[in-house]
XYZ file of C-alpha atoms in Angstrom:
330
model
C 283.199 -56.222 162.042
C 281.730 -54.959 165.307
C 284.055 -51.955 165.159
C 282.827 -51.133 161.655
C 279.208 -51.343 162.790
C 279.976 -49.035 165.728
C 281.603 -46.497 163.428
C 278.640 -46.711 161.051
C 276.097 -46.145 163.822
C 278.154 -43.219 165.204
C 278.320 -41.549 161.796
C 274.595 -42.048 161.326
C 273.824 -40.369 164.654
C 276.128 -37.436 163.864
C 274.570 -37.063 160.418
C 271.063 -37.065 161.899
C 272.064 -34.375 164.409
C 273.569 -32.230 161.648
C 270.462 -32.489 159.487
C 268.258 -31.578 162.472
C 270.409 -28.547 163.349
C 270.480 -27.331 159.759
C 266.722 -27.686 159.497
C 266.267 -25.699 162.728
C 268.624 -22.978 161.525
C 266.784 -22.657 158.218
C 263.506 -22.150 160.084
C 264.814 -19.187 162.087
C 263.588 -15.751 160.995
C 265.997 -13.739 158.882
C 266.252 -10.044 159.748
C 265.487 -7.495 157.042
C 269.048 -6.247 156.801
C 270.963 -9.562 157.008
C 270.462 -10.348 153.320
C 271.683 -7.027 151.920
C 274.583 -7.752 149.558
C 274.615 -4.372 147.817
C 277.714 -2.178 147.784
C 278.666 -1.143 151.296
C 277.510 2.480 151.245
C 274.846 4.461 149.434
C 273.689 8.070 149.701
C 270.183 9.400 149.187
C 268.505 12.757 148.997
C 265.339 12.789 151.095
C 262.574 15.310 150.439
C 259.632 15.790 152.785
C 256.541 17.386 151.209
C 253.759 18.757 153.399
C 250.233 18.316 151.951
C 248.381 19.720 154.950
C 246.147 22.217 153.137
C 242.849 23.761 154.182
C 241.245 22.203 151.104
C 242.278 18.668 152.025
C 241.765 19.086 155.799
C 239.211 21.881 156.335
C 238.027 20.879 159.803
C 239.511 23.158 162.481
C 242.389 24.004 160.123
C 244.879 26.090 162.166
C 245.167 29.567 160.662
C 246.964 31.363 163.508
C 248.485 31.011 167.015
C 250.256 29.064 165.513
C 249.232 28.372 161.915
C 249.571 24.895 160.384
C 253.236 23.959 160.029
C 255.787 21.155 160.397
C 258.638 20.684 162.849
C 262.140 19.801 161.752
C 262.706 16.212 160.597
C 264.811 13.925 162.807
C 265.826 10.579 161.334
C 268.288 7.720 161.588
C 269.716 4.961 159.386
C 270.006 1.713 161.298
C 269.836 -2.082 161.463
C 266.857 -4.153 162.601
C 268.294 -4.166 166.146
C 267.088 -0.586 166.632
C 263.611 0.931 166.458
C 262.822 4.638 166.727
C 259.060 4.057 166.966
C 256.532 1.389 166.052
C 252.791 1.333 165.508
C 250.907 -0.361 168.370
C 253.928 -0.128 170.686
C 254.682 2.413 173.409
C 256.573 5.544 172.402
C 259.906 6.157 174.114
C 260.484 9.215 176.295
C 262.372 10.782 173.407
C 259.558 10.272 170.895
C 257.083 11.583 173.494
C 259.049 14.821 173.977
C 259.436 15.265 170.224
C 255.767 14.563 169.407
C 254.433 16.781 172.198
C 256.901 19.672 172.241
C 259.254 19.255 169.303
C 262.194 18.769 171.693
C 264.810 16.432 170.212
C 267.456 16.209 172.951
C 266.166 13.042 174.692
C 265.512 11.285 171.380
C 269.037 12.114 170.211
C 270.452 10.622 173.426
C 268.413 7.450 172.898
C 269.755 7.108 169.353
C 273.352 7.689 170.461
C 273.068 5.152 173.290
C 271.651 2.516 170.929
C 274.519 3.128 168.533
C 277.124 2.798 171.281
C 275.665 -0.305 172.967
C 274.636 -2.536 170.078
C 276.188 -0.809 167.047
C 272.746 -0.639 165.463
C 272.894 2.961 164.220
C 274.869 4.132 161.203
C 273.940 7.813 161.040
C 271.557 10.577 162.087
C 270.032 13.089 159.683
C 267.804 16.141 160.047
C 266.030 18.662 157.843
C 264.734 22.163 158.690
C 261.165 22.888 159.758
C 258.471 24.057 157.315
C 256.610 27.223 158.296
C 253.358 26.273 156.532
C 251.204 23.184 156.039
C 252.245 22.834 152.384
C 255.905 23.069 151.505
C 259.123 21.090 151.230
C 262.331 20.465 153.110
C 265.281 18.291 152.056
C 268.530 16.790 153.279
C 270.802 13.798 152.606
C 271.272 10.478 154.379
C 273.729 7.601 154.134
C 272.874 3.907 154.468
C 275.192 0.944 154.992
C 274.769 -2.663 153.890
C 274.507 -3.630 157.567
C 272.315 -0.593 158.327
C 269.913 -0.275 155.364
C 266.816 0.824 157.301
C 265.496 4.394 157.519
C 263.249 5.835 160.248
C 262.227 9.422 160.984
C 259.624 11.591 162.703
C 258.155 15.033 161.921
C 255.816 16.689 164.401
C 252.453 18.114 163.300
C 252.273 21.702 164.623
C 250.025 22.541 166.378
C 248.837 19.255 167.881
C 248.689 17.415 171.232
C 251.165 14.616 170.335
C 250.626 13.950 166.645
C 253.338 13.225 164.103
C 254.114 11.623 160.750
C 257.048 9.417 159.932
C 258.492 6.155 158.669
C 259.413 3.097 160.691
C 262.296 0.940 159.393
C 261.976 1.347 155.624
C 264.506 -0.957 153.939
C 266.292 0.717 151.012
C 268.222 -2.444 150.085
C 266.803 -5.027 147.699
C 269.115 -8.021 147.785
C 272.216 -7.085 145.807
C 271.274 -3.491 144.972
C 269.971 -0.276 146.484
C 266.583 1.095 145.466
C 266.903 3.965 142.997
C 263.864 5.907 144.225
C 261.014 5.397 146.682
C 258.040 7.585 147.615
C 255.764 6.991 150.599
C 252.486 8.720 151.471
C 252.345 9.731 155.130
C 249.361 9.753 157.479
C 249.015 11.152 161.024
C 249.929 9.139 164.120
C 249.069 9.678 167.776
C 252.009 9.071 170.114
C 249.642 7.908 172.866
C 251.001 10.319 175.473
C 248.462 13.179 175.313
C 244.659 12.891 175.263
C 243.776 15.994 173.237
C 241.267 15.650 170.365
C 241.972 18.879 168.470
C 244.978 20.685 167.042
C 244.814 23.322 169.782
C 243.911 21.078 172.730
C 245.577 21.948 176.057
C 248.181 19.550 177.435
C 246.364 16.635 179.088
C 248.631 13.636 179.735
C 247.324 10.166 178.882
C 247.564 8.074 182.071
C 248.372 5.258 181.679
C 250.245 5.877 178.456
C 248.699 4.378 175.325
C 250.465 2.852 172.320
C 251.264 4.658 169.069
C 248.161 4.513 166.850
C 247.306 5.743 163.371
C 244.718 8.536 163.248
C 242.061 7.857 160.616
C 238.924 9.578 159.348
C 236.888 7.544 161.860
C 239.337 6.902 164.716
C 239.269 8.312 167.320
C 235.523 8.047 166.770
C 234.622 11.413 168.263
C 233.092 14.411 166.458
C 235.572 16.750 168.177
C 238.553 14.963 166.589
C 240.240 17.325 164.126
C 240.690 14.483 161.611
C 237.147 13.109 161.987
C 235.586 12.895 158.506
C 233.004 10.083 158.763
C 231.955 10.387 155.100
C 235.458 9.530 153.872
C 236.734 5.960 153.520
C 240.327 7.036 154.070
C 242.091 10.294 154.886
C 244.054 11.908 152.063
C 247.815 11.763 152.741
C 248.870 14.674 154.916
C 252.475 14.498 153.673
C 254.807 12.535 151.406
C 258.472 11.605 151.535
C 260.672 10.796 148.531
C 264.160 9.285 148.648
C 266.370 9.297 145.540
C 269.705 7.473 145.349
C 272.536 9.830 144.478
C 274.985 8.903 141.753
C 278.652 8.887 142.624
C 279.267 12.157 140.788
C 276.558 13.749 142.961
C 278.098 12.750 146.270
C 279.317 15.609 148.385
C 276.960 18.126 146.811
C 274.715 19.946 149.292
C 271.076 18.897 149.225
C 268.648 21.526 148.016
C 266.763 23.217 150.827
C 263.199 24.277 150.169
C 261.114 25.865 152.894
C 258.462 27.659 150.889
C 254.685 27.398 150.650
C 253.460 25.431 147.651
C 253.202 27.723 144.631
C 251.920 25.174 142.132
C 249.702 22.134 141.985
C 252.695 19.808 142.026
C 252.399 19.393 145.780
C 248.661 19.150 146.344
C 247.154 18.230 142.961
C 246.725 14.570 143.959
C 244.536 15.515 146.924
C 240.832 15.884 146.232
C 238.761 18.452 148.049
C 237.402 17.094 151.307
C 233.745 18.132 151.759
C 232.889 19.378 155.226
C 229.231 19.527 156.247
C 227.840 22.294 158.403
C 227.423 21.420 162.077
C 224.926 23.216 164.303
C 224.097 23.157 168.000
C 221.011 21.690 169.630
C 217.881 23.852 169.698
C 217.505 26.266 172.585
C 214.357 26.112 174.706
C 211.281 27.905 173.344
C 211.045 31.610 174.101
C 208.044 33.430 175.564
C 204.794 33.383 173.631
C 204.218 36.804 172.133
C 200.885 38.053 170.866
C 197.571 39.591 171.845
C 195.315 37.910 174.382
C 192.673 35.607 172.992
C 194.637 35.406 169.726
C 197.235 32.903 168.533
C 200.713 34.127 169.329
C 204.188 32.955 168.283
C 207.262 31.702 170.076
C 210.779 31.139 168.739
C 213.731 28.840 169.432
C 217.251 29.201 167.993
C 220.494 27.342 167.416
C 223.957 28.412 166.256
C 226.680 27.219 163.861
C 229.371 25.006 165.363
C 231.253 24.390 162.113
C 230.969 26.253 158.826
C 230.702 24.085 155.672
C 233.583 23.837 153.210
C 234.318 22.352 149.782
C 230.656 21.929 148.766
C 229.676 20.249 152.007
C 226.080 20.320 153.257
C 225.005 23.939 153.889
C 223.746 25.111 157.260
C 220.015 24.641 158.004
C 217.776 27.385 159.379
C 219.031 28.706 162.698
C 215.644 29.752 164.079
C 212.223 28.134 164.194
C 208.788 29.663 164.917
C 205.567 28.037 166.089
C 202.113 29.110 167.211
C 201.140 29.365 170.857
C 198.524 30.719 173.259
C 199.676 33.868 175.111
C 199.833 33.328 178.843
C 199.057 35.590 181.818
C 196.351 37.455 179.885
C 194.123 39.799 181.918
């Protein structure tokens, strides 16, 4: 009887331990890609559409040396063990070089090393640059059931260290791949250069800051090229669309478009952004001119800092006159 009681107590202890361990395991976080049970491989066409027009972003819009344009796209399909870039985290040396100068060599090495060490990368993809602010470029990418996440970066040219991109977008939904997904893109600051405007000279941020989203009110500085305090949110500066290819489409080359927008299909969803006139402070008053013992006049002036656009507030008068008593009369 004692032996039976001992066996019973032992089984009870083991059972309690098992229940505790199972409960702990169920409380652990599940990574985004661990639950993908879709077919092993899927191919997508990816199309990047630039919406950086002078109508949508009139402030300091780059017209020359160089004009508004986009760098080539560099992307990767991967598991949750790898991250190309993340908001509110520090950019890697590779992302810094790409965002500041459009140089991809260091970023490519980082991707390759991650793939070799922890098998977190399935494939790298790239698409050609766009020579204007509005236009399209396309390529193909392949995802794997263990690597269903997509990340990429495209540099804003010209800019200090600004870019657009996607961080770890999951194309797998349980037991199937998404058929199509479109994402609006907004500008990010890599946190490695302190310039405020598109054409700012290179001025390293020391110490380095984290990657932050640029908004219509942040950085909160009138010199910021994206500073539109009257807007609640910036219009999207770009868009990316991924479409799953059917099996009979596999192996076909992706269409390549590198042309300025010729219809409203690219920018019709963007409303005109009004830009108010900005003027300088008044100069000091000039000399009082007029005859002695009579009321004279003196003038002060100011000049235009920023011309209005898209029905923004027009410029006020640039000179002002007032009465005065002539000095040094004989």
